[in-house]
mmCIF file of C-alpha atoms in Angstrom:
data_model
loop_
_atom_site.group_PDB
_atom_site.id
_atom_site.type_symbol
_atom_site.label_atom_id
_atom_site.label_comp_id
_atom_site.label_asym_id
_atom_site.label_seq_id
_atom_site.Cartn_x
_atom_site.Cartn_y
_atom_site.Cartn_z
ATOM 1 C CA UNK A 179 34.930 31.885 12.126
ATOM 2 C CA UNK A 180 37.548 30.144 11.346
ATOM 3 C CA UNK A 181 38.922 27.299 13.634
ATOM 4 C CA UNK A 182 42.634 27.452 15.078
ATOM 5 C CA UNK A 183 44.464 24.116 14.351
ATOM 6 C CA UNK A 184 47.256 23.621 17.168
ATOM 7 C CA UNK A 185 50.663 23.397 15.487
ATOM 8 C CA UNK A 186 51.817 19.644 16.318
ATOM 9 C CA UNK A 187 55.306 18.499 16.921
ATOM 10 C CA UNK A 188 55.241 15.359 14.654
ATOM 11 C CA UNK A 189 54.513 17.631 11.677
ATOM 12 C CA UNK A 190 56.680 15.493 9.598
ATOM 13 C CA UNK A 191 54.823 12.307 9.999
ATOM 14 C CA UNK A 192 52.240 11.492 8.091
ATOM 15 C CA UNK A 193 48.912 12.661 9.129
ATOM 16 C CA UNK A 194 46.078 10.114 10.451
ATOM 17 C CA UNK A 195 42.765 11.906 9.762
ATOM 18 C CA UNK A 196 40.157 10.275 12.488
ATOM 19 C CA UNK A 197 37.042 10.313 11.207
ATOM 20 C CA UNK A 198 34.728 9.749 14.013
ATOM 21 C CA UNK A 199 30.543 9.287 13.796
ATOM 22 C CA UNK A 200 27.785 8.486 15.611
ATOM 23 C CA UNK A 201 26.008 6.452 13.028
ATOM 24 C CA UNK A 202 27.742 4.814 9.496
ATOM 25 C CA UNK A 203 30.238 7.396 9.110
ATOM 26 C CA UNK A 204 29.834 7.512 5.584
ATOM 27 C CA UNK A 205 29.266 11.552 5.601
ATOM 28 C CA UNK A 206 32.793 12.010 8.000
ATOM 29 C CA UNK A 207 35.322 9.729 5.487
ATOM 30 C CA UNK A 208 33.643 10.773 2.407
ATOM 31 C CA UNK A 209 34.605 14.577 3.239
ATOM 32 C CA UNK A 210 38.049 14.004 4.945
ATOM 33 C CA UNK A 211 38.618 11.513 2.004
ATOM 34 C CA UNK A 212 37.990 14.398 -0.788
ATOM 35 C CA UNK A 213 40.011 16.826 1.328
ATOM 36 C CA UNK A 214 42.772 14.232 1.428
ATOM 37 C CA UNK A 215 42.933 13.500 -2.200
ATOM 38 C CA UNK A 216 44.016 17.017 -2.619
ATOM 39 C CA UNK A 217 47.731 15.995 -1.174
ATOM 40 C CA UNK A 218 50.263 13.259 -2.134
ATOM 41 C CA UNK A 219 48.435 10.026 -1.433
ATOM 42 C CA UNK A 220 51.105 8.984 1.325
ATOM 43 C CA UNK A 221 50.909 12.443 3.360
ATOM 44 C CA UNK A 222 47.308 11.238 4.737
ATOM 45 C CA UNK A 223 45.760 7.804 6.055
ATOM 46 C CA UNK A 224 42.029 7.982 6.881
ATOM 47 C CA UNK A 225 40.892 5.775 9.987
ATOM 48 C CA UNK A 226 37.227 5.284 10.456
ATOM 49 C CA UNK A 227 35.539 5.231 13.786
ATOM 50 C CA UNK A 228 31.320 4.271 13.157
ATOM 51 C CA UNK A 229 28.923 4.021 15.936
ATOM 52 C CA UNK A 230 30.154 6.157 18.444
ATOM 53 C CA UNK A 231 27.650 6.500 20.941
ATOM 54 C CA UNK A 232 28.982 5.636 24.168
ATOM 55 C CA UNK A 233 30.927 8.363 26.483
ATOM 56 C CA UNK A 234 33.142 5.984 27.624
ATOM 57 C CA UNK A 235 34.484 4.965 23.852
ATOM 58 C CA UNK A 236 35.714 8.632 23.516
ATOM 59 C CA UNK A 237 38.446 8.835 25.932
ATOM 60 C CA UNK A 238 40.156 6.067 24.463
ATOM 61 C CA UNK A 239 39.889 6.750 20.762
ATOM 62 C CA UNK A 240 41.581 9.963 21.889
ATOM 63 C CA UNK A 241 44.703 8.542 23.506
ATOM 64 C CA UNK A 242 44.565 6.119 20.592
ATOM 65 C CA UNK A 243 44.814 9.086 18.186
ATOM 66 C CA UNK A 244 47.473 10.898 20.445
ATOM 67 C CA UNK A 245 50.197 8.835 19.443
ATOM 68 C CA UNK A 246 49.790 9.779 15.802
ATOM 69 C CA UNK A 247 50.306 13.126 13.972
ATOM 70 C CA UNK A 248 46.568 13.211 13.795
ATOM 71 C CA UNK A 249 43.246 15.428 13.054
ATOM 72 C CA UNK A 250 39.636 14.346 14.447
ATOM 73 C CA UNK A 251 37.015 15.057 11.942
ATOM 74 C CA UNK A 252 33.408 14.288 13.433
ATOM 75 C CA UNK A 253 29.677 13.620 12.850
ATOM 76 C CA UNK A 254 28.466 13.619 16.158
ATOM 77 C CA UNK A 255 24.562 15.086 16.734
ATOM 78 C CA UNK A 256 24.688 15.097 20.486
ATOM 79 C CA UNK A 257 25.948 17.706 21.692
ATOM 80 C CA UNK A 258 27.018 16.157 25.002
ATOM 81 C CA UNK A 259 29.360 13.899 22.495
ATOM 82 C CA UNK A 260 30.788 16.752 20.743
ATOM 83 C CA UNK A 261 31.760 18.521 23.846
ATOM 84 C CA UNK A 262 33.239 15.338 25.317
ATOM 85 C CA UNK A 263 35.099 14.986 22.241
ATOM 86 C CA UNK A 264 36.872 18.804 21.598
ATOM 87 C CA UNK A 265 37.578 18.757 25.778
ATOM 88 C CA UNK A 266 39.070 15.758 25.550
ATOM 89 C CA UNK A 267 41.393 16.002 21.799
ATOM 90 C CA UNK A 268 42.449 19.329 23.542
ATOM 91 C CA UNK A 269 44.204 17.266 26.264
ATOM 92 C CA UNK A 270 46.292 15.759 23.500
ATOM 93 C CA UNK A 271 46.984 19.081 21.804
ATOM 94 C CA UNK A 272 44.759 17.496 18.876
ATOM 95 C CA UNK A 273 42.588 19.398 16.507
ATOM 96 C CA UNK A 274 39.013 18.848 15.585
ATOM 97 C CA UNK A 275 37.008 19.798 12.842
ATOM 98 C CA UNK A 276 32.954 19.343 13.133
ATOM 99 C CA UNK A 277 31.357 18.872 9.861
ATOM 100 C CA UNK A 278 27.683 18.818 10.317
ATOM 101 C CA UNK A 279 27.170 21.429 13.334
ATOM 102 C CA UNK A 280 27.764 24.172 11.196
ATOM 103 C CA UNK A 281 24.907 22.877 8.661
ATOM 104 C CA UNK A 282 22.855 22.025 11.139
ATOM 105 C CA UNK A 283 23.015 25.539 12.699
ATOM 106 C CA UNK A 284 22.650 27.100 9.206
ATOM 107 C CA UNK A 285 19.478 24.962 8.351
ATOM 108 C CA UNK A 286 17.964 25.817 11.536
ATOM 109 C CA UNK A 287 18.410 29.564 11.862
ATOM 110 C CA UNK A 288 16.421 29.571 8.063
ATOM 111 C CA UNK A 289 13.543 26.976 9.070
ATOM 112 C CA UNK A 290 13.477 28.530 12.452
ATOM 113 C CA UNK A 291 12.985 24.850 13.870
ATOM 114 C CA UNK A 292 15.559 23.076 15.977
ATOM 115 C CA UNK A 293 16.652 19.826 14.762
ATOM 116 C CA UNK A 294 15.675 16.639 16.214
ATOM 117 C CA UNK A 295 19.350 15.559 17.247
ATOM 118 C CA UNK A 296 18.938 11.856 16.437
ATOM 119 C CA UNK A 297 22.301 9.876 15.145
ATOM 120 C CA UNK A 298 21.297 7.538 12.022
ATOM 121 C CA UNK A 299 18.682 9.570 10.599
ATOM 122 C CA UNK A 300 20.262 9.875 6.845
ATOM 123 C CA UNK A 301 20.801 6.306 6.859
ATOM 124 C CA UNK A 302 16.904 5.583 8.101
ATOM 125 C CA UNK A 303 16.138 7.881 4.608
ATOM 126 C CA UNK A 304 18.482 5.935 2.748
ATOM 127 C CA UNK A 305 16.508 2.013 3.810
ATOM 128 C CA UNK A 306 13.418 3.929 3.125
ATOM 129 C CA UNK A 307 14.321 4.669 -0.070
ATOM 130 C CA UNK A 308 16.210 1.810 -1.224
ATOM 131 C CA UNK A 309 13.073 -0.316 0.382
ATOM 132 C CA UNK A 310 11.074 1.478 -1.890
ATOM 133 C CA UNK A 311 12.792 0.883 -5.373
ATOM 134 C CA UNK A 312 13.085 -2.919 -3.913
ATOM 135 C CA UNK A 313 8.802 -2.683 -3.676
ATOM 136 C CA UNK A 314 8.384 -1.190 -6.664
ATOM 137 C CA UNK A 315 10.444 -3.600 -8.857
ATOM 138 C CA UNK A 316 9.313 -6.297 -6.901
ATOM 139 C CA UNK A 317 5.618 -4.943 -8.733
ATOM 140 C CA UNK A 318 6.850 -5.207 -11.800
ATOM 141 C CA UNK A 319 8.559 -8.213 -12.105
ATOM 142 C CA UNK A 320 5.174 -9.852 -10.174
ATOM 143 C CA UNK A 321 2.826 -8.276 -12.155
ATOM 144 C CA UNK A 322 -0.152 -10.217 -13.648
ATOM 145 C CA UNK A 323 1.310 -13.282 -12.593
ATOM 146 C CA UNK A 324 4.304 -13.239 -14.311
ATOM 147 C CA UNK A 325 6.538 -14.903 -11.277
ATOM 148 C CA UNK A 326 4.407 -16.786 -9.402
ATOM 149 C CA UNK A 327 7.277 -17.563 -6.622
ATOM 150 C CA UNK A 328 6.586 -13.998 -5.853
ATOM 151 C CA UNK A 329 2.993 -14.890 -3.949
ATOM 152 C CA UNK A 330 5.131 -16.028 -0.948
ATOM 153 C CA UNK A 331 7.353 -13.753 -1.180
ATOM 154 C CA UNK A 332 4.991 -10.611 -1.131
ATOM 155 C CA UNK A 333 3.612 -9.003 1.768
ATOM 156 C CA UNK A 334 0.296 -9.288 0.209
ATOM 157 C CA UNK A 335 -1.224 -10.351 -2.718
ATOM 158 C CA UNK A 336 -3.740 -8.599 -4.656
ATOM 159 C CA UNK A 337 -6.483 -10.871 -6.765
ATOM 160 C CA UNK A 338 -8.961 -10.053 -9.575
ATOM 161 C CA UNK A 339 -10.082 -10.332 -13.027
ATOM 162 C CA UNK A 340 -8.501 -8.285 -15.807
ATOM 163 C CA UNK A 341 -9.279 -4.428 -15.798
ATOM 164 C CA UNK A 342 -10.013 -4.087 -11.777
ATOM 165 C CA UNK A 343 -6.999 -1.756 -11.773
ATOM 166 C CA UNK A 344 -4.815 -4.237 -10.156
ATOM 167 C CA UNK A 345 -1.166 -3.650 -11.240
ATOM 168 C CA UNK A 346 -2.067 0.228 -10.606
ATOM 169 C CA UNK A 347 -3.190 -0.834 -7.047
ATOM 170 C CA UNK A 348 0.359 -2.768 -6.483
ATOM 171 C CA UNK A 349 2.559 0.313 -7.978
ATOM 172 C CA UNK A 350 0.822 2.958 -5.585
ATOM 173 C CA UNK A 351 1.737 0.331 -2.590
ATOM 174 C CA UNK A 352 5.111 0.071 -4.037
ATOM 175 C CA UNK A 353 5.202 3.657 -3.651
ATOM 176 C CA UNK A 354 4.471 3.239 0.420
ATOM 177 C CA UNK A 355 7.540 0.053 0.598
ATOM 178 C CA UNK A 356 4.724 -2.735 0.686
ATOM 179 C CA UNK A 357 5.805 -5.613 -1.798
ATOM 180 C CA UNK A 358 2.431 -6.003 -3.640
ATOM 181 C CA UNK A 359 1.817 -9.206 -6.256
ATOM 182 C CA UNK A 360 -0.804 -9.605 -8.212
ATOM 183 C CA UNK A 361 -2.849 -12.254 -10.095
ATOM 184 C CA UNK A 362 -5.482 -12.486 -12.628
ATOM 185 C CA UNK A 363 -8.150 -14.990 -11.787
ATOM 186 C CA UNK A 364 -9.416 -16.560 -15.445
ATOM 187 C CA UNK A 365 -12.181 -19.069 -15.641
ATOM 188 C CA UNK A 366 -9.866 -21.487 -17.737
ATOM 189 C CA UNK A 367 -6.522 -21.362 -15.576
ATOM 190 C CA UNK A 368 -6.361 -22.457 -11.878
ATOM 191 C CA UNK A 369 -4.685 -20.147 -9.306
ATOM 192 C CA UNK A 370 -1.788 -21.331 -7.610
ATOM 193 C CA UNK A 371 -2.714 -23.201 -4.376
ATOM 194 C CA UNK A 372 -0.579 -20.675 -2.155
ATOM 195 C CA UNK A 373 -3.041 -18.029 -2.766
ATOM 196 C CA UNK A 374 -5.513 -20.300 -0.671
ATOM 197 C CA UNK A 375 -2.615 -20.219 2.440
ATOM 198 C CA UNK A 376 -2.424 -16.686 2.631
ATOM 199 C CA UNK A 377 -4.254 -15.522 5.657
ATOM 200 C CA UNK A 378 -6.689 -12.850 4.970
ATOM 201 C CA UNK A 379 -5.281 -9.694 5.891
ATOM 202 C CA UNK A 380 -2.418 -10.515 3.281
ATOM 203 C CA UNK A 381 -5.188 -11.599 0.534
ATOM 204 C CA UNK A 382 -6.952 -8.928 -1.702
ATOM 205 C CA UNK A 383 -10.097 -9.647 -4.035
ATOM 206 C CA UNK A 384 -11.015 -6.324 -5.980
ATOM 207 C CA UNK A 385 -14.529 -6.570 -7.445
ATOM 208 C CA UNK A 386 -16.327 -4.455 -9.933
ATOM 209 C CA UNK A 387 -19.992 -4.335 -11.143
ATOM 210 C CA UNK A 388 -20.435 -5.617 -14.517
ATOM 211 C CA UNK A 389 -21.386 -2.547 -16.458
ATOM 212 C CA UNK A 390 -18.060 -0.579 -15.587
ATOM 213 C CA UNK A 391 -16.072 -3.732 -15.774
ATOM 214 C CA UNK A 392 -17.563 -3.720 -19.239
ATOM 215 C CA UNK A 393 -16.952 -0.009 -20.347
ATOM 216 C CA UNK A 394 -13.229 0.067 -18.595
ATOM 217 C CA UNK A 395 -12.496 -3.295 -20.971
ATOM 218 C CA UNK A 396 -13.960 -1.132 -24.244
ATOM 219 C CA UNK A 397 -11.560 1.853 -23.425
ATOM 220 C CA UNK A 398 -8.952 -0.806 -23.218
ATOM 221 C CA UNK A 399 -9.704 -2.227 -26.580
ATOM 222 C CA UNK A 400 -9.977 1.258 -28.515
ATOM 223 C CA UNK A 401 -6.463 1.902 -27.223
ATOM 224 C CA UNK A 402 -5.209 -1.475 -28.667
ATOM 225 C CA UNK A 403 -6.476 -0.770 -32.047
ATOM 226 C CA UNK A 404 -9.004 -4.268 -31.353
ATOM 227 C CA UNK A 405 -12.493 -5.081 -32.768
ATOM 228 C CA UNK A 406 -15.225 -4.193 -30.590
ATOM 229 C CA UNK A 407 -16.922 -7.485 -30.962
ATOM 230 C CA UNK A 408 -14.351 -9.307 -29.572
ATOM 231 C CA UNK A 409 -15.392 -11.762 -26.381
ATOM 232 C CA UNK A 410 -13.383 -10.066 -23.699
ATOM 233 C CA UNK A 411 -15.835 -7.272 -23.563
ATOM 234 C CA UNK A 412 -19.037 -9.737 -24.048
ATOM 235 C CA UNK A 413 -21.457 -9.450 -20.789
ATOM 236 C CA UNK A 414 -21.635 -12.645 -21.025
ATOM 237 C CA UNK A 415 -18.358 -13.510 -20.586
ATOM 238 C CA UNK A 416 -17.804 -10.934 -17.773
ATOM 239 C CA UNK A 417 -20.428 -12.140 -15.730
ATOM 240 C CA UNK A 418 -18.776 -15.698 -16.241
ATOM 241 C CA UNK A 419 -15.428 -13.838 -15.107
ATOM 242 C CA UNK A 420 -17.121 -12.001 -11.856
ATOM 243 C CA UNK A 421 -18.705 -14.604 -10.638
ATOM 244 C CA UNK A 422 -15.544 -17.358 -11.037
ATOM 245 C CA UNK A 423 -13.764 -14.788 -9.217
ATOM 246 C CA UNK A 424 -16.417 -14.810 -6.397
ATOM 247 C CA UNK A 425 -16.180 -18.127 -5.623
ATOM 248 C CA UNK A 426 -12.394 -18.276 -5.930
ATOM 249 C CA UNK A 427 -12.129 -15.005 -3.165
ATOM 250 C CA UNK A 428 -14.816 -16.852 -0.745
ATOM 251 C CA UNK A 429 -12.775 -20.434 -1.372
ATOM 252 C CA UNK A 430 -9.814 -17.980 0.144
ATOM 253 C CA UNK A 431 -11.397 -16.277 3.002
ATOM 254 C CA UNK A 432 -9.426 -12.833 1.426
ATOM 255 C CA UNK A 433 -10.475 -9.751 1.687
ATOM 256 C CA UNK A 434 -13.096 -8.275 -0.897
ATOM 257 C CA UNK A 435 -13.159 -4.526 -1.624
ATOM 258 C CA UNK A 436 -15.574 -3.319 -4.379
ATOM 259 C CA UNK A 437 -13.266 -1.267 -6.911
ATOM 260 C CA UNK A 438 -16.285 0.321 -8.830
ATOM 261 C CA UNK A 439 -16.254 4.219 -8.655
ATOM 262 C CA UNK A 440 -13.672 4.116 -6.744
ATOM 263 C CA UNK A 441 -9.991 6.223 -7.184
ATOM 264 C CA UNK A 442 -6.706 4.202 -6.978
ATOM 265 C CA UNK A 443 -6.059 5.824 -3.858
ATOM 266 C CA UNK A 444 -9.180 4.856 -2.531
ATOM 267 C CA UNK A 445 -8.804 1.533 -2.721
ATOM 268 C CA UNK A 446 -5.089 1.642 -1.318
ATOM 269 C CA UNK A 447 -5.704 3.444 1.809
ATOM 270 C CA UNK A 448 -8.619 0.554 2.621
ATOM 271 C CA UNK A 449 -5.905 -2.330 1.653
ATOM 272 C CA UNK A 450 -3.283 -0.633 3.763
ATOM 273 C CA UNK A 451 -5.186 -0.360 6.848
ATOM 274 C CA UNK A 452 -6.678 -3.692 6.769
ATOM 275 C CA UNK A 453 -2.768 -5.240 6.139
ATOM 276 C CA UNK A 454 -1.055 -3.086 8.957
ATOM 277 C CA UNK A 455 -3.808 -3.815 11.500
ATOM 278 C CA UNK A 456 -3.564 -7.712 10.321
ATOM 279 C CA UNK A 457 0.000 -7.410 10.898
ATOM 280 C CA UNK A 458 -0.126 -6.301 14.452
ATOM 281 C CA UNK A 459 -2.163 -8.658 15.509
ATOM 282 C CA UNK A 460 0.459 -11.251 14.101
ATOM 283 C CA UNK A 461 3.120 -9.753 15.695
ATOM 284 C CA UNK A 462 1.263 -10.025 19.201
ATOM 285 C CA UNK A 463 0.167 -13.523 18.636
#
């Protein structure tokens, strides 16, 4: 149905759209602004009004509205707001015009679920997000230890020798907003001493048993187009590898998860509970 717009006196002035919102206000001014567009650019001015959730604030950006030839176009979700609002413009003879009710009502007469009537919740999706493509180039650009600035920076920090699926470990907890480094440990180059600050719930070492260290790094090499011979995949010098890597992880008091067999997603649901429950016992120290 259609709504009835009240006829106003000052039709000759320009029109002030209000667009009122509970949260940003983003989704009010970007529709009043498209619907405005469609007239001559001085026949409309658009006035923003975020963060509405306070009763009291409606009465008076009412009366403010009232002296203007003026619309009220609104994003509340409480209903208790939306009432307040139409009862109130229609003591000023000014019309309103609700542009997510109807949605909402559509969406939930399909899902047959109500909605869950909390203001902000696009803009919680939208940090989520964004956090997420921050994590996930924050993996790449610290990935093998290519910007070591980004060990204190992380939120943890994922050690190991080459081939213990570390840089797949950090995109997965990318993929979950957690701003994963990581760093190869090599017998001929020292780590950076802020890997030894980190305390241990921040600090992975992934681990691997020789053997499947050994046929993972042969895989590798038949992909490259590279000599099997070469030293890389010599016992020898894995065993060298694992156990420099040993005694660099105990020297750091990190935790040590044992990557053989194991899936990607394995291994990431082990580091994430061992970080989050590290992290609450931060935040109540």
């Amino acid at each position: 149905m259609k709504e009835e717009f009240t006829i106003s006196a000052k039709n000759d002035l320009k029109l002030v759209i209000y667009a009122i919102s509970d949260s940003v206000g983003d989704t009010a001014e970007l529709v009043a602004r498209a619907a405005a567009s469609q007239f001559n650019q001085d026949a409309v001015e658009i006035r923003l009004v975020p963060y509405v959730n306070d009763p009291g604030e409606i009465p008076e950006i009412v009366e403010e509205a009232g002296a203007f030839n003026s619309l009220i176009a609104y994003t509340l979700v409480l209903p208790e707001l939306r009432d307040l609002l139409v009862r109130e413009a229609a003591k000023q003879g000014i019309p309103t015009l609700d542009i997510m009710t109807p949605m909402i009502d559509a969406i939930s007469a399909i899902v047959h679920h109500p909605p869950k009537l909390e203001p902000g919740l696009i803009r919680k999706t939208d940090e989520e997000y964004y956090r997420k493509v921050e994590a996930i180039e924050f993996a790449v650009k610290c990935d093998d230890g290519k910007d070591a600035r980004g060990i204190t920076r992380a939120d943890l920090v994922v050690i190991g020798v080459s081939r213990t699926s570390k840089s797949p470990l950090c995109m997965y907890l990318a993929q979950k907003q957690i701003m994963a480094a990581n760093l190869p440990l090599v017998p001929e180059v020292s780590p950076p001493e802020e890997i030894f600050r980190l305390p241990s719930h921040r600090l992975f070492g992934l681990s691997i048993q020789p053997q499947q260290l050994n046929e993972i790094r042969r895989e590798r090499l038949k992909t490259l187009g590279i000599t099997s011979n070469a030293d890389y995949i010599s016992m020898e010098r894995i065993h060298r590898e694992l156990e420099y890597a040993e005694n660099i992880m105990k020297k750091t008091g990190c935790t040590v998860i044992d990557v053989t067999n194991k899936a990607v997603e394995e291994t990431a649901s082990k580091v994430m509970e061992i970080y989050f429950r590290g992290e609450r016992v931060e935040e109540y120290k």
